[in-house]
Coordinates of C-alpha atoms and ligand atoms in Angstrom, one line a residue:
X1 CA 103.3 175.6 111.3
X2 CA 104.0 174.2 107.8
X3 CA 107.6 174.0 108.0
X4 CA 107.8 172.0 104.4
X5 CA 107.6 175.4 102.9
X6 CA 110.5 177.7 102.7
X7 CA 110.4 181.2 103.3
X8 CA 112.5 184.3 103.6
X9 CA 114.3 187.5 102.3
X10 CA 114.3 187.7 98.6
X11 CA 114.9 191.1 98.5
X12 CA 117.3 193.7 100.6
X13 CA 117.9 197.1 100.2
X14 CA 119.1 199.8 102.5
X15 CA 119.0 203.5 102.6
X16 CA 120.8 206.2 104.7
X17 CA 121.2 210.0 104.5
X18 CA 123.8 211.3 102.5
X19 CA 125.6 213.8 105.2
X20 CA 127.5 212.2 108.1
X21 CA 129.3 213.3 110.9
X22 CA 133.1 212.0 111.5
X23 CA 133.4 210.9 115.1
X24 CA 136.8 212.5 115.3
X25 CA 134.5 215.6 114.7
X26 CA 132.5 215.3 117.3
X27 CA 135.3 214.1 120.0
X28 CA 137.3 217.1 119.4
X29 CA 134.0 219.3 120.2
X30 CA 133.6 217.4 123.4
X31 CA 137.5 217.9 124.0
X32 CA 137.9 213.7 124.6
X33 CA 140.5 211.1 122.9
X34 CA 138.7 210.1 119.9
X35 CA 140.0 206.6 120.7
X36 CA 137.1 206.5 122.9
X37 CA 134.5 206.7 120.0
X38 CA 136.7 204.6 117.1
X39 CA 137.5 201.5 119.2
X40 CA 135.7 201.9 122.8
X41 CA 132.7 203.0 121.0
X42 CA 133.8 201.4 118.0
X43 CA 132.0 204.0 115.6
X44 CA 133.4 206.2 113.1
X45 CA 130.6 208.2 111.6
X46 CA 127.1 209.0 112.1
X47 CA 124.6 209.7 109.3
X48 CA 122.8 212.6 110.0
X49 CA 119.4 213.3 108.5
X50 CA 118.8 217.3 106.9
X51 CA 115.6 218.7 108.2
X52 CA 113.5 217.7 105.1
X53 CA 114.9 214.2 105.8
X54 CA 112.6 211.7 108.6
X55 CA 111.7 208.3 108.8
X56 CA 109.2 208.5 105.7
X57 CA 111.7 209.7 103.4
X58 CA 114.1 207.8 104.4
X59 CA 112.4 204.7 104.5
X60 CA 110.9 205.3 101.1
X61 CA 113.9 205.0 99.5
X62 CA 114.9 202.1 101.0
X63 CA 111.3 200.7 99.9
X64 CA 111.6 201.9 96.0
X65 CA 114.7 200.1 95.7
X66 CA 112.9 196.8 96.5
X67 CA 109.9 197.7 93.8
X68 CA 112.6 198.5 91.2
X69 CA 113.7 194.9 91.4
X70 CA 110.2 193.7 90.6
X71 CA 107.9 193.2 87.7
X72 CA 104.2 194.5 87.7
X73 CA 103.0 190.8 88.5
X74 CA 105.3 190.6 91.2
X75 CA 104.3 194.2 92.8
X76 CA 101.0 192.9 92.5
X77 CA 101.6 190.0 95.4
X78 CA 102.7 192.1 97.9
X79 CA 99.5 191.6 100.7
X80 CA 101.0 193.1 103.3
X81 CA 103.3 196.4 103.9
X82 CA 104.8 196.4 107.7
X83 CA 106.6 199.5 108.9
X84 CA 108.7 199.2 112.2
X85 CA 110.1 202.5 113.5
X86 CA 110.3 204.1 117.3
X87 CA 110.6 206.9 115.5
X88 CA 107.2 207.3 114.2
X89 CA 106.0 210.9 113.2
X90 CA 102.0 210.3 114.2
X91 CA 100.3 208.8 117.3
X92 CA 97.6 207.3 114.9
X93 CA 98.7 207.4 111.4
X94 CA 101.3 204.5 110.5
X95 CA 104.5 205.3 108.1
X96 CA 102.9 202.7 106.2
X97 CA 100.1 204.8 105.4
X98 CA 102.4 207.9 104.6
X99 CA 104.6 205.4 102.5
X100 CA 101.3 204.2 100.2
X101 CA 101.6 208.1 98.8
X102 CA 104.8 208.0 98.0
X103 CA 106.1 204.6 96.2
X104 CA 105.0 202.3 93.1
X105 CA 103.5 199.6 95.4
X106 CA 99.4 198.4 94.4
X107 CA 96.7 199.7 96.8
X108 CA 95.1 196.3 97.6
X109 CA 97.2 195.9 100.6
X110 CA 97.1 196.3 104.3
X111 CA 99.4 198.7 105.6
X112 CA 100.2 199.3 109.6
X113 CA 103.3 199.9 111.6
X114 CA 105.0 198.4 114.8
X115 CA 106.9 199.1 117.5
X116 CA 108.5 197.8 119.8
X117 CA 112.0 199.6 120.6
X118 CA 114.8 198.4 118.3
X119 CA 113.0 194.9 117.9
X120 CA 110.3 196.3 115.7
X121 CA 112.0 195.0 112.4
X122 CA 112.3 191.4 113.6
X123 CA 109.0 191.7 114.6
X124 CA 107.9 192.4 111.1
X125 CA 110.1 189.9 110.0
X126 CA 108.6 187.3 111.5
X127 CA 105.1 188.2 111.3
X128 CA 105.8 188.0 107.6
X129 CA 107.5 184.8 107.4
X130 CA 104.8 183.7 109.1
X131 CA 101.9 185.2 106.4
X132 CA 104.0 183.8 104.1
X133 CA 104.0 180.5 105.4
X134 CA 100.2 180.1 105.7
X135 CA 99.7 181.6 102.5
X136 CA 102.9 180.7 100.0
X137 CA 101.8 182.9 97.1
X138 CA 101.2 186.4 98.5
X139 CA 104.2 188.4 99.7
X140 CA 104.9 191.2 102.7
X141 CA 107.1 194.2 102.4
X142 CA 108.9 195.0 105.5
X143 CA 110.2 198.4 106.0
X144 CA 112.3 199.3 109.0
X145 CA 113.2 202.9 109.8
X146 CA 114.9 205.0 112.6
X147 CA 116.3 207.6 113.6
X148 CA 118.9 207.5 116.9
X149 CA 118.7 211.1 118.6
X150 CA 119.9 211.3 122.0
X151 CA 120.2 215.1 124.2
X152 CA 123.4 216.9 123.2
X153 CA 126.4 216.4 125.2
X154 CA 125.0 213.0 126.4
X155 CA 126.9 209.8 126.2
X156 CA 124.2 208.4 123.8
X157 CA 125.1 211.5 121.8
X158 CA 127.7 209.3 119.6
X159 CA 126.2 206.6 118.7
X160 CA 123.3 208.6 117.0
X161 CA 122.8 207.9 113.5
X162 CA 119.9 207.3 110.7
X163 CA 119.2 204.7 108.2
X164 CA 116.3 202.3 106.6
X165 CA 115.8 198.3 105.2
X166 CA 113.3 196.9 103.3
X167 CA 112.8 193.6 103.0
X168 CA 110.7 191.3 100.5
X169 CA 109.8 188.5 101.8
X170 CA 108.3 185.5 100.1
X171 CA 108.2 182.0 99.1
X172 CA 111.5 180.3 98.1
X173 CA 113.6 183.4 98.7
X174 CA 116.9 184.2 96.6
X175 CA 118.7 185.9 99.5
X176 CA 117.9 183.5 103.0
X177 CA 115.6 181.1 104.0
X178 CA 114.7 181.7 107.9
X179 CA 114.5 178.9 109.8
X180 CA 110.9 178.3 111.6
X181 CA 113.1 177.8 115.0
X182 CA 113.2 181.0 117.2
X183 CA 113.6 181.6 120.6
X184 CA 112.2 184.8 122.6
X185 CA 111.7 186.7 126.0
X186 CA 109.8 189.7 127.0
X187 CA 110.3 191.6 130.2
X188 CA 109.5 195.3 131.5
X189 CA 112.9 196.5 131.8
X190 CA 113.4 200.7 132.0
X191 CA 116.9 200.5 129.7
X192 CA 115.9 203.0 127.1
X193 CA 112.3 204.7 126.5
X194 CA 110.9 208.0 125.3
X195 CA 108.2 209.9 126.7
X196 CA 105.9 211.2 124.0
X197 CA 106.7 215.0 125.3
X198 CA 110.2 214.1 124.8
X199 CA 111.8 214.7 121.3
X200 CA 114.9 212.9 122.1
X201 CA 115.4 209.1 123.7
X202 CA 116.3 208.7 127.7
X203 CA 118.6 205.7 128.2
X204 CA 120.2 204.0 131.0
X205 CA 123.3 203.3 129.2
X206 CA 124.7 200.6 131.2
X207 CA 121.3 198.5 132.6
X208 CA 121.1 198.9 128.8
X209 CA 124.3 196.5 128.2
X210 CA 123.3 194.4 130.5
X211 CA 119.4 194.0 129.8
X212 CA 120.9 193.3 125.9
X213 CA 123.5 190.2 127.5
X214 CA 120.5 188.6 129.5
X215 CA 118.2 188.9 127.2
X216 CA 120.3 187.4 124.5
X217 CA 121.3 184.7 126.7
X218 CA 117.7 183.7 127.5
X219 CA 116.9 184.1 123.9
X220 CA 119.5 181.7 122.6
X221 CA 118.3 179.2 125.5
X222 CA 114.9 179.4 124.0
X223 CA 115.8 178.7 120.3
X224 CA 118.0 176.0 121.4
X225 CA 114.9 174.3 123.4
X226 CA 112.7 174.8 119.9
X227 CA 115.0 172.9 117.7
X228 CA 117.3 175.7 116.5
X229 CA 121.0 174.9 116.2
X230 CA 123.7 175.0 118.8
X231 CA 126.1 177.8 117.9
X232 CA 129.1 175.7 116.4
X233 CA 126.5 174.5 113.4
X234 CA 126.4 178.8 113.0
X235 CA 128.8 180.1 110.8
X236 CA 128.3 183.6 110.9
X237 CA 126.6 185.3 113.5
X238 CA 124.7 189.0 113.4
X239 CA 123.5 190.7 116.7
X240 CA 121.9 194.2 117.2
X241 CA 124.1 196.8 117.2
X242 CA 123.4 199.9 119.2
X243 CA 126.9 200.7 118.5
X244 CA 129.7 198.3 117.5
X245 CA 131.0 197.5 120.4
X246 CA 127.8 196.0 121.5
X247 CA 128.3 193.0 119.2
X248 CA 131.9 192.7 120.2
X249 CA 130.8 192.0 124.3
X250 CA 127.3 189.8 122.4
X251 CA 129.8 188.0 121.0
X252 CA 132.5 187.5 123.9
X253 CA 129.5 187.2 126.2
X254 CA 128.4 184.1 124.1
X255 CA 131.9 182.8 123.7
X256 CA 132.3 182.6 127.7
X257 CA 129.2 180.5 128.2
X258 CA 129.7 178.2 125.3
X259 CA 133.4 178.3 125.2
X260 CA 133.5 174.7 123.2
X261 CA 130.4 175.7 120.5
X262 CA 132.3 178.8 120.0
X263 CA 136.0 177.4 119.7
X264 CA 136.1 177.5 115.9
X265 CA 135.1 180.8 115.6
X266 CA 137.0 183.9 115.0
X267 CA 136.0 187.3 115.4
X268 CA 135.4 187.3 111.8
X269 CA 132.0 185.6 112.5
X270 CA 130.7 188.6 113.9
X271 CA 132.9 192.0 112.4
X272 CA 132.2 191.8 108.8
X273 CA 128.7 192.1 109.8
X274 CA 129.3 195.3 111.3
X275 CA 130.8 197.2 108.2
X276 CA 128.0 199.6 107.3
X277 CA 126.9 200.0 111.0
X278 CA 130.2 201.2 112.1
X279 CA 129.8 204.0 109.4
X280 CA 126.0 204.6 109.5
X281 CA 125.4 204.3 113.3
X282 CA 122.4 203.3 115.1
X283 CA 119.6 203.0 112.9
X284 CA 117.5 200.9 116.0
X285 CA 115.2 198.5 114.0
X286 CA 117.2 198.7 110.9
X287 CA 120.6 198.2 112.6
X288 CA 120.5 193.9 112.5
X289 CA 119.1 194.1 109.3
X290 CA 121.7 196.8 107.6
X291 CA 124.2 194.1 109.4
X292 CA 122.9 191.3 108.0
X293 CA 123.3 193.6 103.8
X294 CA 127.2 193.9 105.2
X295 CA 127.6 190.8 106.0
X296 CA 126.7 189.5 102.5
X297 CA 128.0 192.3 100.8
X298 CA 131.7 192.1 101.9
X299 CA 132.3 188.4 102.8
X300 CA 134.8 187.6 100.5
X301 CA 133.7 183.6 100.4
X302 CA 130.7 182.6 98.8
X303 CA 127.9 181.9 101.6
X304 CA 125.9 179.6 99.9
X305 CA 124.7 177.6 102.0
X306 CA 125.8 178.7 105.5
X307 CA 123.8 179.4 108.2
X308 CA 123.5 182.9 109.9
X309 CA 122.1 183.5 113.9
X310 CA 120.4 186.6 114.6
X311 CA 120.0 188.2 117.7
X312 CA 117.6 191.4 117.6
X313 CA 117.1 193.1 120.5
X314 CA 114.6 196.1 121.8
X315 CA 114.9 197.7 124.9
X316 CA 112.1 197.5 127.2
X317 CA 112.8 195.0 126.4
X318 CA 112.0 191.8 123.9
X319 CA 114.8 189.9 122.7
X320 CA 114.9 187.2 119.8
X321 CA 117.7 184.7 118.7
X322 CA 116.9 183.1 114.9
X323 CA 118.4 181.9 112.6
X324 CA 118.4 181.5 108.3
X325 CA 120.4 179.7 105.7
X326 CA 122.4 181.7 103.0
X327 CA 120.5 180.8 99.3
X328 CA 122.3 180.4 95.9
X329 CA 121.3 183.1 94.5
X330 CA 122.0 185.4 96.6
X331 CA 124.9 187.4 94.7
X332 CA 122.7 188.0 91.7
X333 CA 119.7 189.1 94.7
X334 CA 121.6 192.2 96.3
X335 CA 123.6 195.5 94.4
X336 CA 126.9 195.4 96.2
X337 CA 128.5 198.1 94.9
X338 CA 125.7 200.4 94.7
X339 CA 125.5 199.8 98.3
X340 CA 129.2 200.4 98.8
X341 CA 128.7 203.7 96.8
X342 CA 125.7 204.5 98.6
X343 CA 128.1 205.2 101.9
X344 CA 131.1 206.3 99.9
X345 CA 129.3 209.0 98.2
X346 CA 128.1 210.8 101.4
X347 CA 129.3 214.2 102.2
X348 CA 130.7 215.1 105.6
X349 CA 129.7 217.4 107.6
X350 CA 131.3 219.9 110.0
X351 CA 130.4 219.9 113.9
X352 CA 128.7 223.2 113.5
X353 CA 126.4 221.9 110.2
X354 CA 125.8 218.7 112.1
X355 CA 124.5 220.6 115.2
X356 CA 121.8 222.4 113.3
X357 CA 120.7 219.3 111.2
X358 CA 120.0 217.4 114.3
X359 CA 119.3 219.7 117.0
X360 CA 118.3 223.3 116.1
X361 CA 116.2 222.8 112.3
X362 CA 114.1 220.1 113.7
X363 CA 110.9 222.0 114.5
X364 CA 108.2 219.8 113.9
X365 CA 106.4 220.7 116.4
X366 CA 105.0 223.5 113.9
X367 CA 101.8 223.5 112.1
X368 CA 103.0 225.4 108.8
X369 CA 106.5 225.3 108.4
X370 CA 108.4 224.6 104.4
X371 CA 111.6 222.4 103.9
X372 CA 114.5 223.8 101.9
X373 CA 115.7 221.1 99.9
X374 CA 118.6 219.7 101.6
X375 CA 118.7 216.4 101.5
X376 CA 119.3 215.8 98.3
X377 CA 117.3 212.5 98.3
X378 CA 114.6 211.1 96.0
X379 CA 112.4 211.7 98.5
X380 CA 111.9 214.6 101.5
X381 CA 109.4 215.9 104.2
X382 CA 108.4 219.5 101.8
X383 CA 106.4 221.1 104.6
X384 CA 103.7 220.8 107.4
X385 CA 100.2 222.6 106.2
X386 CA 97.8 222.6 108.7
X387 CA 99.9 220.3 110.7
X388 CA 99.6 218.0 108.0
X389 CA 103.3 216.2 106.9
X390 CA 103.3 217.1 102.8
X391 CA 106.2 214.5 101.3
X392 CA 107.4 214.9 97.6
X393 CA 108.9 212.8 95.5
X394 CA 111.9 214.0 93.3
X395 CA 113.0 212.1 89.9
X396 CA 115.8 213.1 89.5
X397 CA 118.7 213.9 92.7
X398 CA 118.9 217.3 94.2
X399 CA 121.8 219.4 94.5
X400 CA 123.4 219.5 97.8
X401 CA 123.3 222.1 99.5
X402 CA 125.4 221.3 103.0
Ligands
COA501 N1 140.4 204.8 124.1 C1 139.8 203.7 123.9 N2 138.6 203.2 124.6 C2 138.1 204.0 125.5 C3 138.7 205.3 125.8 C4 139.9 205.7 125.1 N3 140.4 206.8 125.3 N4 137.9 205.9 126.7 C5 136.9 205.0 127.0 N5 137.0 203.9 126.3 C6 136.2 202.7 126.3 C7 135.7 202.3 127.6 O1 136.7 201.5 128.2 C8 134.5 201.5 127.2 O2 134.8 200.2 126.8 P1 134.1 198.9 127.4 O3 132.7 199.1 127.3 O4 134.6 197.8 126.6 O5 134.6 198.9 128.8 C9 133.9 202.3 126.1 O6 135.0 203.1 125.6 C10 132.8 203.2 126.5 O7 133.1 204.0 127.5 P2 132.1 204.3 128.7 O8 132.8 205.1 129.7 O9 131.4 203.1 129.2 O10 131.1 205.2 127.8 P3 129.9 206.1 128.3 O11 129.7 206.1 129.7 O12 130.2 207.5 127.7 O13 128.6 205.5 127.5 C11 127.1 204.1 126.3 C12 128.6 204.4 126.6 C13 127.1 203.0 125.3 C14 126.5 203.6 127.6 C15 126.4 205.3 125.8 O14 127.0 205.7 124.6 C16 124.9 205.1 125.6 O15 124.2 205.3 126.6 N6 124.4 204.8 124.4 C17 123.0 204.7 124.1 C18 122.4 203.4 124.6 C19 122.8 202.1 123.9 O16 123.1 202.2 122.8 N7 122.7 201.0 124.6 C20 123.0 199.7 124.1 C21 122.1 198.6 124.3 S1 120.6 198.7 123.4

């Protein structure tokens, strides 16, 4: 691998629906102390898509605002366009595909999607950094979208939620240079999956916390055996997060095993990162990445120069622990407060609204069905024709309509 050459993010955006659920909401309809949700949880809303909204629509927005940012040329070296999802919407045609027809990116690219649980948008990632590496002049888009549905009245049920990242990646980034170092580990683990009959996800909620802790722990062993850096040369640190508190036992797990590498660190380190996720929720394959957007976007003190670890994690499971250093540019790179606005414009939702967006409108099993427009979005799922998904682009915002 030519390590000489530098490679990374240069571009970040993130997208999310713009109705959400208040935990407190959703605690007093399952009659329990909303304490548990805000701090055992460690949640406070949940976006909740409308039913013209999937992971298409979604993710196109997300992907627009990185072609925005770029000139024709630079459009024009995009090779590569990765979608990761586990919520895909066809057994044989990627998002990717769906996404060609709906934003200002060139046609002489290959498109295709992966999975792989929650770790789908690391795998892109890195797949890309690695393109990138071997050929310095093209560049990959990397599109990560979910959306976390769990059964009604399930424990999973509050930390649902819905969001999307793209990611440029390319030679000499402006936003982080990742570091060629990375550690891994695979194993069959039956901590969350769903059956392709099933329209929700079937977890194992606690092998689930504990696959994540072993995982991460081998992980970090592995980066550390490839030349990446022990964790007291890691300022800030972003892990998966399924749900907040996730991150806050990632990062006590790490600070009982390395007790001296972590002395220095506070739990600053690891909370500013979780921002956005604690009022987006789960977004599976986004979730690291829409971390890593808060972490840059609300850090008071400039980061140039500091070194982030990453640990992404996918049930089933694969796990990887990276790292990337924090570029210059990187305030000039990324919108803060139209991200900030993003989540403060949102409209909340009442238990009863909420329940029909997510569980009862969702009929996609259909093979002619029209969408209302709800979503209010620049993008939305219009029908299925002949069990064909019909997407439509809107210029200008909807009125909402929730
Ligand atoms: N006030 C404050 N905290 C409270 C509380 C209250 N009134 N009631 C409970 N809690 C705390 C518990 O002590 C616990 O904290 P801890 O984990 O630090 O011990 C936390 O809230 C959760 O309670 P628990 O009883 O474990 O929740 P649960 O059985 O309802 O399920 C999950 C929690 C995460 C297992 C469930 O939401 C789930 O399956 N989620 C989907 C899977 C997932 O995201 N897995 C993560 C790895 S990928």
């Amino acid at each position: 691998m030519n390590k000489a050459i530098k490679v990374g993010i240069n571009r970040i955006e993130f997208s999310t629906t713009e109705n959400y659920l208040a935990l407190e909401k959703l605690a007093e309809a399952h009659q329990i102390d909303p304490a548990k949700y805000l701090h055992g949880i460690g949640q406070s809303k949940m976006a909740v898509p409308t039913p013209d909204e999937d992971t298409i629509s979604i993710a196109a927005n997300a992907a627009q605002d990185v072609l925005n940012t770029m000139t024709p040329e630079e459009v024009k070296t995009i090779s590569t366009l990765i979608f990761a999802t586990e919520t895909g919407v066809d057994q044989s045609k990627s998002g990717a595909a769906y996404l060609m027809g709906l934003i200002d990116i060139h046609p002489n690219c290959r498109a295709f999607e992966v999975k792989q649980a929650c770790y789908g948008g690391t795998a892109g990632l890195q797949m890309a950094c690695d393109m990138v590496r071997a050929r310095p002049d093209e560049s990959v888009l990397v599109v990560a979208c979910d959306i976390a549905r769990y059964q009604q009245n399930t424990p999973g049920e509050c930390t649902q939620g819905a969001g999307a990242v793209a990611m440029l990646i390319t030679a000499n980034p402006d936003i982080i240079e990742i570091d060629a170092e990375r550690g891994c580990f695979s194993a069959d683990i039956m901590d969350f999956w769903r059956p392709n009959q099933f329209k929700h996800a079937l977890v194992d909620g606690e092998l689930s916390k504990d696959a994540y802790l072993n995982v991460m722990a081998s992980s970090y062993q592995g980066y550390l055996a490839n030349g990446g850096k022990p964790l007291d040369q890691l300022e800030w640190l972003c892990f998966h997060q399924p749900f907040t508190k996730m991150a806050k036992k990632a990062f006590e797990h790490l600070s009982a095993q390395y007790p001296e590498q972590m002395a220095d660190k506070t739990d600053a380190a690891y909370s500013i990162s979780q921002q956005y996720g604690r009022e987006i929720g789960n977004t599976y394959t986004a979730s690291l990445y829409i971390g890593l957007l808060s972490l840059l976007d609300n850090a008071e003190q400039d980061l140039t120069g500091q070194t982030i670890g990453f640990f992404s994690y996918g049930s089933g499971a694969v796990g990887e622990f990276f790292s990337g250093t924090v570029n210059k540019n990187y305030r000039n790179a990324i919108n803060t407060l139209a991200n900030q606005q993003k989540l403060a414009a949102r409209t909340a939702l009442s238990y009863d609204t909420y329940c029909q967006y997510m569980y009862q409108l969702r009929d996609y099993d259909q093979a002619n069905i029209r969408y209302n427009p709800t979503s209010g979005s620049n993008f939305r799922l219009a029908a299925i024709h002949d069990n064909k998904r019909v997407y439509e682009r809107v210029l200008e915002p909807m009125s909402k309509a929730a």
